[in-house]
mmCIF file of C-alpha atoms and ligand atoms in Angstrom:
data_model
loop_
_atom_site.group_PDB
_atom_site.id
_atom_site.type_symbol
_atom_site.label_atom_id
_atom_site.label_comp_id
_atom_site.label_asym_id
_atom_site.label_seq_id
_atom_site.Cartn_x
_atom_site.Cartn_y
_atom_site.Cartn_z
ATOM 1 C CA MET A 1 14.039 9.737 -3.069
ATOM 2 C CA LYS A 2 15.398 12.644 -5.142
ATOM 3 C CA LEU A 3 13.772 15.887 -4.330
ATOM 4 C CA SER A 4 12.718 17.459 -7.592
ATOM 5 C CA TYR A 5 10.365 19.984 -8.925
ATOM 6 C CA ASN A 6 7.924 17.200 -9.659
ATOM 7 C CA PHE A 7 8.162 15.929 -6.231
ATOM 8 C CA PHE A 8 7.250 19.234 -4.649
ATOM 9 C CA LYS A 9 4.500 19.691 -7.231
ATOM 10 C CA SER A 10 3.064 16.406 -6.210
ATOM 11 C CA VAL A 11 3.365 17.264 -2.522
ATOM 12 C CA LEU A 12 1.676 20.579 -3.083
ATOM 13 C CA LEU A 13 -1.025 18.959 -5.091
ATOM 14 C CA ALA A 14 -1.520 16.256 -2.517
ATOM 15 C CA VAL A 15 -1.747 18.837 0.260
ATOM 16 C CA MET A 16 -4.322 20.750 -1.725
ATOM 17 C CA LEU A 17 -6.257 17.611 -2.531
ATOM 18 C CA ALA A 18 -6.371 16.948 1.198
ATOM 19 C CA ASN A 19 -8.600 19.938 1.350
ATOM 20 C CA VAL A 20 -10.610 19.276 -1.781
ATOM 21 C CA VAL A 21 -11.821 15.718 -2.346
ATOM 22 C CA SER A 22 -11.738 15.835 -6.104
ATOM 23 C CA ALA A 23 -12.903 13.345 -8.633
ATOM 24 C CA ALA A 24 -11.300 14.985 -11.728
ATOM 25 C CA PRO A 25 -10.836 12.520 -14.540
ATOM 26 C CA PHE A 26 -7.192 11.549 -14.950
ATOM 27 C CA THR A 27 -5.533 9.724 -17.693
ATOM 28 C CA GLY A 28 -1.945 8.655 -17.339
ATOM 29 C CA SER A 29 0.280 6.038 -15.824
ATOM 30 C CA LEU A 30 2.714 5.556 -13.004
ATOM 31 C CA LYS A 31 5.236 2.940 -12.017
ATOM 32 C CA HIS A 32 7.125 2.016 -8.854
ATOM 33 C CA THR A 33 8.970 -0.813 -7.168
ATOM 34 C CA THR A 34 9.501 -1.271 -3.488
ATOM 35 C CA THR A 35 11.618 -3.405 -1.171
ATOM 36 C CA GLN A 36 11.251 -3.509 2.522
ATOM 37 C CA ASN A 37 13.632 -4.874 5.075
ATOM 38 C CA HIS A 38 12.269 -6.683 8.117
ATOM 39 C CA SER A 39 14.733 -7.092 10.931
ATOM 40 C CA ILE A 40 14.038 -9.686 13.561
ATOM 41 C CA ARG A 41 16.992 -9.961 15.986
ATOM 42 C CA ASP A 42 19.951 -10.670 13.615
ATOM 43 C CA LEU A 43 17.804 -11.736 10.745
ATOM 44 C CA VAL A 44 17.070 -9.375 7.846
ATOM 45 C CA VAL A 45 14.666 -10.513 5.208
ATOM 46 C CA GLU A 46 14.336 -8.244 2.208
ATOM 47 C CA SER A 47 10.834 -8.472 0.842
ATOM 48 C CA PHE A 48 10.443 -7.478 -2.768
ATOM 49 C CA HIS A 49 7.509 -6.008 -4.580
ATOM 50 C CA PRO A 50 7.921 -5.895 -8.301
ATOM 51 C CA GLU A 51 7.385 -2.697 -10.316
ATOM 52 C CA SER A 52 3.758 -1.905 -10.347
ATOM 53 C CA SER A 53 2.015 0.260 -12.891
ATOM 54 C CA PHE A 54 -1.371 1.907 -12.649
ATOM 55 C CA GLU A 55 -3.240 3.401 -15.560
ATOM 56 C CA THR A 56 -6.580 5.064 -15.872
ATOM 57 C CA PHE A 57 -8.514 5.588 -19.065
ATOM 58 C CA GLY A 58 -10.933 8.403 -18.204
ATOM 59 C CA VAL A 59 -14.602 7.996 -17.372
ATOM 60 C CA GLU A 60 -15.457 6.536 -20.794
ATOM 61 C CA GLY A 61 -12.800 3.914 -20.531
ATOM 62 C CA ILE A 62 -11.349 1.803 -23.242
ATOM 63 C CA ALA A 63 -12.642 -1.402 -24.843
ATOM 64 C CA HIS A 64 -11.463 -4.925 -24.063
ATOM 65 C CA PRO A 65 -11.567 -7.840 -26.483
ATOM 66 C CA LEU A 66 -15.029 -8.981 -25.300
ATOM 67 C CA SER A 67 -16.618 -5.465 -24.990
ATOM 68 C CA ALA A 68 -18.917 -6.198 -28.039
ATOM 69 C CA ARG A 69 -20.597 -9.087 -26.166
ATOM 70 C CA ASP A 70 -24.103 -8.448 -24.794
ATOM 71 C CA GLU A 71 -23.425 -10.514 -21.646
ATOM 72 C CA PHE A 72 -20.718 -9.144 -19.231
ATOM 73 C CA ASP A 73 -18.694 -11.954 -17.599
ATOM 74 C CA VAL A 74 -16.244 -10.307 -15.278
ATOM 75 C CA LYS A 75 -13.905 -13.258 -15.223
ATOM 76 C CA GLU A 76 -13.755 -13.703 -18.990
ATOM 77 C CA ALA A 77 -13.523 -9.901 -19.543
ATOM 78 C CA THR A 78 -10.633 -9.551 -17.078
ATOM 79 C CA VAL A 79 -8.639 -12.446 -18.417
ATOM 80 C CA SER A 80 -8.999 -11.396 -22.031
ATOM 81 C CA PHE A 81 -8.120 -7.773 -21.250
ATOM 82 C CA ILE A 82 -5.020 -8.674 -19.389
ATOM 83 C CA GLN A 83 -4.006 -11.151 -21.964
ATOM 84 C CA SER A 84 -4.210 -8.583 -24.753
ATOM 85 C CA ARG A 85 -2.781 -5.658 -22.737
ATOM 86 C CA LEU A 86 0.271 -7.554 -21.434
ATOM 87 C CA ASN A 87 0.510 -9.936 -24.383
ATOM 88 C CA VAL A 88 0.502 -13.018 -22.161
ATOM 89 C CA HIS A 89 -1.182 -16.419 -22.461
ATOM 90 C CA PRO A 90 -4.589 -16.797 -20.662
ATOM 91 C CA ASP A 91 -3.065 -19.488 -18.492
ATOM 92 C CA THR A 92 -0.827 -16.710 -16.928
ATOM 93 C CA VAL A 93 -3.888 -15.119 -15.388
ATOM 94 C CA SER A 94 -5.404 -16.673 -12.279
ATOM 95 C CA PHE A 95 -8.667 -14.995 -11.429
ATOM 96 C CA ARG A 96 -9.050 -14.364 -7.657
ATOM 97 C CA THR A 97 -12.114 -12.237 -6.743
ATOM 98 C CA SER A 98 -14.233 -9.407 -7.871
ATOM 99 C CA PHE A 99 -16.770 -6.971 -6.518
ATOM 100 C CA GLU A 100 -19.285 -4.542 -7.877
ATOM 101 C CA ASN A 101 -20.532 -1.202 -6.623
ATOM 102 C CA ASP A 102 -22.851 1.460 -8.168
ATOM 103 C CA VAL A 103 -20.314 2.738 -10.587
ATOM 104 C CA ALA A 104 -17.793 0.002 -11.313
ATOM 105 C CA HIS A 105 -16.868 -3.596 -11.287
ATOM 106 C CA HIS A 106 -13.460 -4.412 -9.828
ATOM 107 C CA ALA A 107 -11.550 -7.629 -10.466
ATOM 108 C CA PHE A 108 -8.320 -8.973 -8.885
ATOM 109 C CA VAL A 109 -6.067 -11.561 -10.382
ATOM 110 C CA GLU A 110 -2.743 -13.201 -9.685
ATOM 111 C CA GLN A 111 -0.079 -14.075 -12.203
ATOM 112 C CA GLN A 112 0.595 -17.813 -12.440
ATOM 113 C CA VAL A 113 3.306 -19.961 -13.989
ATOM 114 C CA ASN A 114 2.731 -23.692 -14.571
ATOM 115 C CA GLY A 115 -0.441 -23.457 -12.498
ATOM 116 C CA VAL A 116 1.287 -21.967 -9.367
ATOM 117 C CA PRO A 117 0.348 -18.377 -8.483
ATOM 118 C CA ILE A 118 2.982 -15.732 -7.894
ATOM 119 C CA ALA A 119 2.246 -14.199 -4.522
ATOM 120 C CA ASN A 120 3.771 -10.740 -5.327
ATOM 121 C CA ALA A 121 2.692 -10.433 -9.035
ATOM 122 C CA VAL A 122 -0.944 -9.317 -9.068
ATOM 123 C CA ALA A 123 -3.178 -7.228 -11.178
ATOM 124 C CA ASN A 124 -6.559 -5.342 -10.883
ATOM 125 C CA VAL A 125 -8.986 -4.232 -13.573
ATOM 126 C CA ALA A 126 -11.999 -1.910 -13.207
ATOM 127 C CA PHE A 127 -14.851 -1.739 -15.619
ATOM 128 C CA ASN A 128 -17.491 0.897 -15.895
ATOM 129 C CA LYS A 129 -21.162 0.062 -16.336
ATOM 130 C CA ALA A 130 -20.756 0.432 -20.139
ATOM 131 C CA ASN A 131 -18.485 -2.599 -20.030
ATOM 132 C CA GLN A 132 -15.313 -0.478 -20.753
ATOM 133 C CA VAL A 133 -12.060 -0.661 -18.820
ATOM 134 C CA VAL A 134 -11.482 2.459 -16.686
ATOM 135 C CA SER A 135 -8.369 1.427 -14.811
ATOM 136 C CA PHE A 136 -5.651 -1.228 -14.817
ATOM 137 C CA GLY A 137 -2.992 -1.872 -12.252
ATOM 138 C CA SER A 138 -0.405 -4.574 -12.565
ATOM 139 C CA SER A 139 2.816 -5.906 -11.017
ATOM 140 C CA PHE A 140 3.081 -8.902 -13.433
ATOM 141 C CA VAL A 141 6.644 -9.923 -14.040
ATOM 142 C CA ASN A 142 8.776 -11.400 -16.828
ATOM 143 C CA THR A 143 10.499 -14.404 -15.318
ATOM 144 C CA THR A 144 14.026 -15.351 -16.169
ATOM 145 C CA SER A 145 14.116 -18.737 -14.403
ATOM 146 C CA VAL A 146 11.402 -20.968 -13.178
ATOM 147 C CA PRO A 147 12.116 -23.701 -10.605
ATOM 148 C CA SER A 148 10.412 -26.973 -10.533
ATOM 149 C CA THR A 149 6.927 -26.906 -9.010
ATOM 150 C CA THR A 150 7.742 -30.015 -6.925
ATOM 151 C CA PRO A 151 9.179 -29.032 -3.589
ATOM 152 C CA SER A 152 12.448 -30.617 -2.600
ATOM 153 C CA ILE A 153 11.983 -29.451 1.011
ATOM 154 C CA SER A 154 9.016 -30.816 2.989
ATOM 155 C CA LEU A 155 6.325 -28.546 4.443
ATOM 156 C CA GLU A 156 7.375 -29.803 7.872
ATOM 157 C CA ASP A 157 10.978 -28.710 7.395
ATOM 158 C CA ALA A 158 9.798 -25.360 5.990
ATOM 159 C CA ILE A 159 7.657 -24.831 9.129
ATOM 160 C CA SER A 160 10.500 -25.531 11.432
ATOM 161 C CA THR A 161 12.829 -23.213 9.607
ATOM 162 C CA ALA A 162 10.153 -20.418 9.855
ATOM 163 C CA GLU A 163 9.393 -21.183 13.522
ATOM 164 C CA SER A 164 12.998 -20.992 14.617
ATOM 165 C CA GLN A 165 13.932 -17.973 12.531
ATOM 166 C CA LEU A 166 10.849 -16.010 13.546
ATOM 167 C CA SER A 167 10.637 -17.143 17.174
ATOM 168 C CA GLY A 168 7.093 -18.315 16.898
ATOM 169 C CA LYS A 169 4.797 -21.295 16.220
ATOM 170 C CA PHE A 170 2.953 -22.365 13.137
ATOM 171 C CA ASN A 171 -0.691 -21.276 13.651
ATOM 172 C CA GLU A 172 -2.324 -24.095 11.684
ATOM 173 C CA HIS A 173 -3.661 -21.748 9.099
ATOM 174 C CA PRO A 174 -3.540 -23.928 5.925
ATOM 175 C CA ALA A 175 -0.119 -23.679 4.200
ATOM 176 C CA THR A 176 0.050 -23.039 0.449
ATOM 177 C CA LEU A 177 2.695 -23.365 -2.289
ATOM 178 C CA LYS A 178 3.308 -20.155 -4.255
ATOM 179 C CA PHE A 179 6.016 -18.610 -6.241
ATOM 180 C CA VAL A 180 7.685 -15.421 -5.059
ATOM 181 C CA ALA A 181 9.180 -13.059 -7.773
ATOM 182 C CA LYS A 182 12.654 -12.036 -6.808
ATOM 183 C CA LYS A 183 14.546 -8.896 -7.566
ATOM 184 C CA ASP A 184 16.857 -10.612 -10.109
ATOM 185 C CA GLY A 185 13.867 -11.797 -12.172
ATOM 186 C CA SER A 186 13.933 -15.323 -10.941
ATOM 187 C CA LEU A 187 11.164 -17.172 -9.144
ATOM 188 C CA ALA A 188 11.392 -19.075 -5.943
ATOM 189 C CA LEU A 189 8.967 -21.809 -5.186
ATOM 190 C CA THR A 190 7.916 -21.322 -1.542
ATOM 191 C CA HIS A 191 5.913 -22.838 1.230
ATOM 192 C CA VAL A 192 3.709 -20.123 2.630
ATOM 193 C CA VAL A 193 3.075 -20.504 6.358
ATOM 194 C CA GLN A 194 1.823 -18.323 9.107
ATOM 195 C CA ILE A 195 3.905 -17.991 12.265
ATOM 196 C CA GLN A 196 2.682 -16.382 15.479
ATOM 197 C CA ASN A 197 4.040 -15.759 18.894
ATOM 198 C CA ASP A 198 1.328 -15.083 21.466
ATOM 199 C CA GLU A 199 3.685 -13.663 24.055
ATOM 200 C CA THR A 200 5.264 -10.990 21.854
ATOM 201 C CA GLY A 201 2.218 -10.575 19.566
ATOM 202 C CA ALA A 202 4.264 -11.257 16.496
ATOM 203 C CA TRP A 203 2.324 -12.652 13.504
ATOM 204 C CA PHE A 204 4.024 -13.292 10.137
ATOM 205 C CA GLU A 205 3.331 -14.811 6.814
ATOM 206 C CA ALA A 206 6.597 -16.436 5.903
ATOM 207 C CA PHE A 207 7.665 -17.613 2.466
ATOM 208 C CA VAL A 208 10.179 -20.418 2.722
ATOM 209 C CA ASP A 209 12.003 -21.503 -0.373
ATOM 210 C CA ALA A 210 10.855 -25.009 -1.074
ATOM 211 C CA HIS A 211 14.179 -25.839 -2.785
ATOM 212 C CA SER A 212 16.809 -24.011 -0.783
ATOM 213 C CA GLY A 213 15.015 -23.820 2.613
ATOM 214 C CA GLU A 214 15.730 -20.143 2.884
ATOM 215 C CA LEU A 215 13.277 -17.646 4.217
ATOM 216 C CA VAL A 216 12.826 -15.360 1.141
ATOM 217 C CA GLN A 217 9.889 -13.118 1.808
ATOM 218 C CA LEU A 218 7.953 -11.961 4.812
ATOM 219 C CA THR A 219 4.630 -10.252 5.528
ATOM 220 C CA ASP A 220 4.278 -8.668 8.911
ATOM 221 C CA PHE A 221 0.609 -8.697 9.930
ATOM 222 C CA VAL A 222 1.171 -6.760 13.133
ATOM 223 C CA ALA A 223 1.975 -3.335 11.961
ATOM 224 C CA GLU A 224 2.342 -0.361 14.211
ATOM 225 C CA ALA A 225 0.362 2.021 12.123
ATOM 226 C CA SER A 226 -1.596 1.888 8.822
ATOM 227 C CA TYR A 227 -3.071 4.654 6.740
ATOM 228 C CA LEU A 228 -5.310 4.479 3.626
ATOM 229 C CA VAL A 229 -3.805 7.386 1.687
ATOM 230 C CA LEU A 230 -2.741 8.628 -1.690
ATOM 231 C CA PRO A 231 0.945 7.812 -1.607
ATOM 232 C CA ILE A 232 3.172 10.920 -2.039
ATOM 233 C CA THR A 233 4.463 9.561 -5.314
ATOM 234 C CA LYS A 234 0.959 9.852 -6.854
ATOM 235 C CA GLU A 235 -0.665 13.052 -7.943
ATOM 236 C CA THR A 236 -4.379 12.498 -8.075
ATOM 237 C CA PRO A 237 -6.900 10.345 -6.233
ATOM 238 C CA THR A 238 -7.795 8.472 -9.324
ATOM 239 C CA GLU A 239 -4.341 6.921 -9.325
ATOM 240 C CA GLY A 240 -5.409 4.815 -6.391
ATOM 241 C CA PHE A 241 -5.304 5.094 -2.653
ATOM 242 C CA GLU A 242 -3.229 2.435 -0.874
ATOM 243 C CA VAL A 243 -2.817 1.257 2.682
ATOM 244 C CA LEU A 244 0.727 2.192 3.778
ATOM 245 C CA THR A 245 2.024 0.358 6.804
ATOM 246 C CA ASN A 246 4.578 2.128 9.019
ATOM 247 C CA PRO A 247 5.443 4.847 6.569
ATOM 248 C CA GLN A 248 7.197 6.802 9.360
ATOM 249 C CA ASN A 249 10.933 7.143 9.318
ATOM 250 C CA ILE A 250 12.261 6.515 12.772
ATOM 251 C CA ALA A 251 15.470 8.370 12.110
ATOM 252 C CA ALA A 252 13.373 11.558 11.615
ATOM 253 C CA SER A 253 10.456 10.824 13.948
ATOM 254 C CA PRO A 254 12.005 8.663 16.703
ATOM 255 C CA ALA A 255 8.783 8.482 18.709
ATOM 256 C CA GLY A 256 6.713 7.755 15.574
ATOM 257 C CA TRP A 257 3.951 9.987 14.231
ATOM 258 C CA HIS A 258 1.499 9.689 17.162
ATOM 259 C CA SER A 259 3.800 10.523 20.108
ATOM 260 C CA ASP A 260 6.004 13.332 21.300
ATOM 261 C CA GLY A 261 7.991 10.853 23.379
ATOM 262 C CA THR A 262 5.786 11.625 26.397
ATOM 263 C CA THR A 263 2.176 11.620 25.256
ATOM 264 C CA THR A 264 0.886 9.059 22.880
ATOM 265 C CA THR A 265 -2.347 9.519 20.889
ATOM 266 C CA THR A 266 -4.672 7.370 18.821
ATOM 267 C CA VAL A 267 -5.733 10.249 16.644
ATOM 268 C CA THR A 268 -4.282 12.395 13.821
ATOM 269 C CA ALA A 269 -2.127 14.410 16.209
ATOM 270 C CA GLY A 270 1.571 13.880 16.942
ATOM 271 C CA ASN A 271 4.867 15.504 17.346
ATOM 272 C CA ASN A 272 5.105 16.913 13.844
ATOM 273 C CA VAL A 273 1.509 17.757 12.905
ATOM 274 C CA ILE A 274 -2.090 17.810 13.951
ATOM 275 C CA THR A 275 -4.796 17.690 11.345
ATOM 276 C CA PHE A 276 -8.376 18.651 12.386
ATOM 277 C CA LYS A 277 -11.576 20.223 11.238
ATOM 278 C CA GLY A 278 -12.961 23.282 12.869
ATOM 279 C CA ALA A 279 -11.147 22.928 16.215
ATOM 280 C CA GLN A 280 -7.976 21.252 17.307
ATOM 281 C CA THR A 281 -9.952 18.845 19.447
ATOM 282 C CA ASN A 282 -11.743 17.586 16.271
ATOM 283 C CA THR A 283 -9.097 15.175 14.871
ATOM 284 C CA THR A 284 -9.715 11.756 13.274
ATOM 285 C CA THR A 285 -9.575 8.724 15.583
ATOM 286 C CA GLU A 286 -8.113 5.453 14.567
ATOM 287 C CA SER A 287 -10.653 3.356 12.650
ATOM 288 C CA SER A 288 -9.500 0.243 14.617
ATOM 289 C CA PRO A 289 -6.697 -0.509 17.105
ATOM 290 C CA VAL A 290 -3.877 -0.240 16.872
ATOM 291 C CA LEU A 291 -3.361 2.968 14.954
ATOM 292 C CA ASN A 292 -5.266 1.922 11.793
ATOM 293 C CA PHE A 293 -6.667 4.962 9.916
ATOM 294 C CA ILE A 294 -8.616 3.333 7.122
ATOM 295 C CA TYR A 295 -11.151 5.786 5.865
ATOM 296 C CA ARG A 296 -12.093 5.366 2.235
ATOM 297 C CA GLN A 297 -12.992 8.734 0.559
ATOM 298 C CA ASP A 298 -16.342 8.686 -1.222
ATOM 299 C CA PRO A 299 -16.156 11.071 -4.177
ATOM 300 C CA THR A 300 -19.943 10.699 -4.808
ATOM 301 C CA GLN A 301 -20.632 12.474 -1.531
ATOM 302 C CA ASP A 302 -19.862 16.029 -0.360
ATOM 303 C CA PRO A 303 -16.403 16.741 0.897
ATOM 304 C CA ILE A 304 -17.769 17.515 4.342
ATOM 305 C CA VAL A 305 -19.536 14.160 5.106
ATOM 306 C CA PRO A 306 -17.623 12.592 7.988
ATOM 307 C CA VAL A 307 -15.983 9.768 6.028
ATOM 308 C CA ASN A 308 -14.540 12.347 3.593
ATOM 309 C CA VAL A 309 -13.421 14.547 6.472
ATOM 310 C CA ASP A 310 -11.723 11.555 8.080
ATOM 311 C CA ALA A 311 -10.045 10.646 4.755
ATOM 312 C CA ALA A 312 -8.849 14.194 4.292
ATOM 313 C CA ARG A 313 -7.456 14.505 7.885
ATOM 314 C CA THR A 314 -5.707 11.125 7.476
ATOM 315 C CA ASN A 315 -4.190 12.002 4.110
ATOM 316 C CA ALA A 316 -2.999 15.428 5.303
ATOM 317 C CA PHE A 317 -1.571 13.878 8.379
ATOM 318 C CA TYR A 318 0.340 11.399 6.252
ATOM 319 C CA ILE A 319 1.516 14.027 3.739
ATOM 320 C CA VAL A 320 2.840 16.553 6.299
ATOM 321 C CA ASN A 321 4.577 13.906 8.347
ATOM 322 C CA THR A 322 6.125 12.399 5.192
ATOM 323 C CA VAL A 323 7.382 15.912 4.164
ATOM 324 C CA HIS A 324 8.721 16.261 7.765
ATOM 325 C CA ASP A 325 10.577 12.894 7.557
ATOM 326 C CA ILE A 326 12.051 13.405 4.074
ATOM 327 C CA SER A 327 13.213 16.973 4.620
ATOM 328 C CA TYR A 328 14.721 15.854 7.944
ATOM 329 C CA ILE A 329 16.834 13.346 6.052
ATOM 330 C CA TYR A 330 17.943 16.258 3.850
ATOM 331 C CA GLY A 331 18.972 18.472 6.807
ATOM 332 C CA PHE A 332 15.859 20.208 8.051
ATOM 333 C CA THR A 333 16.383 18.927 11.581
ATOM 334 C CA GLU A 334 15.614 20.355 14.969
ATOM 335 C CA ALA A 335 18.813 22.441 14.834
ATOM 336 C CA GLY A 336 17.449 23.874 11.589
ATOM 337 C CA PHE A 337 14.285 24.917 13.354
ATOM 338 C CA ASN A 338 12.052 22.295 11.835
ATOM 339 C CA PHE A 339 8.438 21.825 12.919
ATOM 340 C CA GLN A 340 8.173 19.678 16.052
ATOM 341 C CA ASN A 341 6.590 20.001 19.482
ATOM 342 C CA ASN A 342 9.337 18.064 21.196
ATOM 343 C CA ASN A 343 12.850 18.532 19.902
ATOM 344 C CA PHE A 344 14.221 15.729 21.980
ATOM 345 C CA GLY A 345 17.041 18.090 23.235
ATOM 346 C CA LYS A 346 18.574 18.349 19.805
ATOM 347 C CA GLY A 347 18.523 22.145 19.474
ATOM 348 C CA GLY A 348 16.259 24.575 17.596
ATOM 349 C CA ALA A 349 12.905 25.539 19.157
ATOM 350 C CA GLY A 350 10.071 23.227 19.911
ATOM 351 C CA ASN A 351 6.281 23.685 20.260
ATOM 352 C CA ASP A 352 5.891 24.402 16.637
ATOM 353 C CA ARG A 353 4.245 21.424 14.988
ATOM 354 C CA VAL A 354 2.272 22.141 11.873
ATOM 355 C CA THR A 355 -1.531 22.626 12.359
ATOM 356 C CA VAL A 356 -3.584 21.631 9.401
ATOM 357 C CA SER A 357 -7.203 22.793 9.271
ATOM 358 C CA VAL A 358 -8.850 20.582 6.644
ATOM 359 C CA GLN A 359 -11.892 21.958 4.857
ATOM 360 C CA ASP A 360 -11.657 25.068 6.879
ATOM 361 C CA ALA A 361 -14.969 26.884 7.183
ATOM 362 C CA ALA A 362 -13.222 30.075 5.994
ATOM 363 C CA GLY A 363 -13.346 28.735 2.527
ATOM 364 C CA ILE A 364 -13.686 25.419 0.843
ATOM 365 C CA ASN A 365 -12.878 24.136 -2.677
ATOM 366 C CA ASN A 366 -10.117 26.760 -2.717
HETATM 367 C C1 LIG B 1 18.059 -4.279 2.915
HETATM 368 O O1 LIG B 1 19.196 -4.971 3.435
HETATM 369 C C2 LIG B 1 20.112 -5.340 2.405
HETATM 370 C C3 LIG B 1 21.264 -6.147 3.044
HETATM 371 O O2 LIG B 1 21.613 -5.634 4.347
HETATM 372 C C4 LIG B 1 20.652 -4.014 1.726
HETATM 373 O O3 LIG B 1 21.558 -4.322 0.720
HETATM 374 C C5 LIG B 1 19.499 -3.291 1.149
HETATM 375 O O4 LIG B 1 19.906 -2.069 0.590
HETATM 376 C C6 LIG B 1 18.417 -2.996 2.130
HETATM 377 N N1 LIG B 1 17.262 -2.535 1.498
HETATM 378 C C7 LIG B 1 16.449 -1.587 2.094
HETATM 379 C C8 LIG B 1 15.186 -1.185 1.243
HETATM 380 O O5 LIG B 1 16.707 -0.998 3.099
HETATM 381 C C1 LIG B 2 7.793 -8.713 -20.734
HETATM 382 O O1 LIG B 2 8.670 -8.418 -21.759
HETATM 383 C C2 LIG B 2 8.005 -8.145 -22.979
HETATM 384 C C3 LIG B 2 9.032 -7.939 -24.056
HETATM 385 O O2 LIG B 2 10.067 -7.063 -23.599
HETATM 386 C C4 LIG B 2 7.150 -6.937 -22.847
HETATM 387 O O3 LIG B 2 6.452 -6.634 -24.029
HETATM 388 C C5 LIG B 2 6.066 -7.202 -21.754
HETATM 389 O O4 LIG B 2 5.257 -6.080 -21.481
HETATM 390 C C6 LIG B 2 6.860 -7.604 -20.469
HETATM 391 N N1 LIG B 2 5.824 -8.066 -19.526
HETATM 392 C C7 LIG B 2 5.735 -7.615 -18.260
HETATM 393 C C8 LIG B 2 4.683 -8.138 -17.486
HETATM 394 O O5 LIG B 2 6.617 -6.900 -17.788
HETATM 395 C C1 LIG B 3 -15.690 17.931 13.396
HETATM 396 O O1 LIG B 3 -15.530 16.979 12.277
HETATM 397 C C2 LIG B 3 -16.733 16.446 11.727
HETATM 398 C C3 LIG B 3 -16.433 15.399 10.795
HETATM 399 O O2 LIG B 3 -15.774 14.286 11.386
HETATM 400 C C4 LIG B 3 -17.531 17.517 11.155
HETATM 401 O O3 LIG B 3 -18.702 17.038 10.706
HETATM 402 C C5 LIG B 3 -17.821 18.699 12.210
HETATM 403 O O4 LIG B 3 -18.421 19.701 11.558
HETATM 404 C C6 LIG B 3 -16.545 19.093 12.849
HETATM 405 N N1 LIG B 3 -16.742 19.941 13.932
HETATM 406 C C7 LIG B 3 -16.520 21.320 13.888
HETATM 407 C C8 LIG B 3 -16.714 22.065 15.099
HETATM 408 O O5 LIG B 3 -16.045 21.857 12.905
#
């Protein structure tokens, strides 16, 4: 990542927003692509997530092709909106699920080609109660080459490949056939199988190419830590919170974010930062083991209701640790007197982690 003025602006804004749970209307768009390498022994699988964009259209929203209808059908509205927005055939859109709350109707879809869904090309649409579109996120892809939808490698062979490469056993969860969009724009037809190892606790969703037999994509269900946060690349809450899995950089935080190498916690306190409200004993505890911090902020309630305090402590914990890890890579290390309790014998001075008091009683909404 390049450190730019915009980056710091977004960090500052995010830190401020950790204190003020804001629901300011936002109109704009954002795009990013990610790849993640999983290393299992000598095996490296590079999992690709296509460029995703997220746009919001203010509280009033924008019309979709079926807005004028009296009856709202979430499936038809979603498909017609995506078709017109992305200029794709309705057959490209495979409706998955939807849910409704007091303010909006949310729909989730997968892109499909020749009737086969693309596992990593998805989209979501939110409608307000006036039947207008208020947000749209998409990682749909333009595909350069589409393989045959008839596998040339059997499911049994794909399972044995996955079992041997991932040192586990197929767990009998029903296998599916899906495309995976690759970095070069091509699609791979894959057998999707779940592999578990009860002894090591490993649990993967493996995508084995049904034509080449290669393991092309991997989802690791057993993550060390997950946080529901506003990613540092986003500026405002309306751009969408995401669950980030293992966002820590081990080169910068060798013991992770919840340990100083000696003491390990299951709260928002670690070697680089502690986030709390009122007193340093009042941190946020994991929402579920192991180290999941999934607290969804509720902008319709006061900032000080517990779920919003938990969301704020979690977000501030993520932001400050991320700033620690990024600036470390750029030279703000122990020897440069960075902020850490334990400096692991690498110079500088310890016992100076950042203490973040969220929604401090001395003044809120500041
Ligand atoms: C993943 O590994 C490949 C091959 O070793 C390398 O080219 C690529 O840059 C790595 N990607 C990431 C995100 O680390
Ligand atoms: C695919 O390419 C066309 C033409 O360049 C573009 O209009 C469209 O938005 C692209 N679709 C996606 C999903 O990227
Ligand atoms: C501790 O945090 C909770 C929210 O989780 C908050 O309601 C409470 O006021 C805080 N305690 C103090 C002493 O500030």
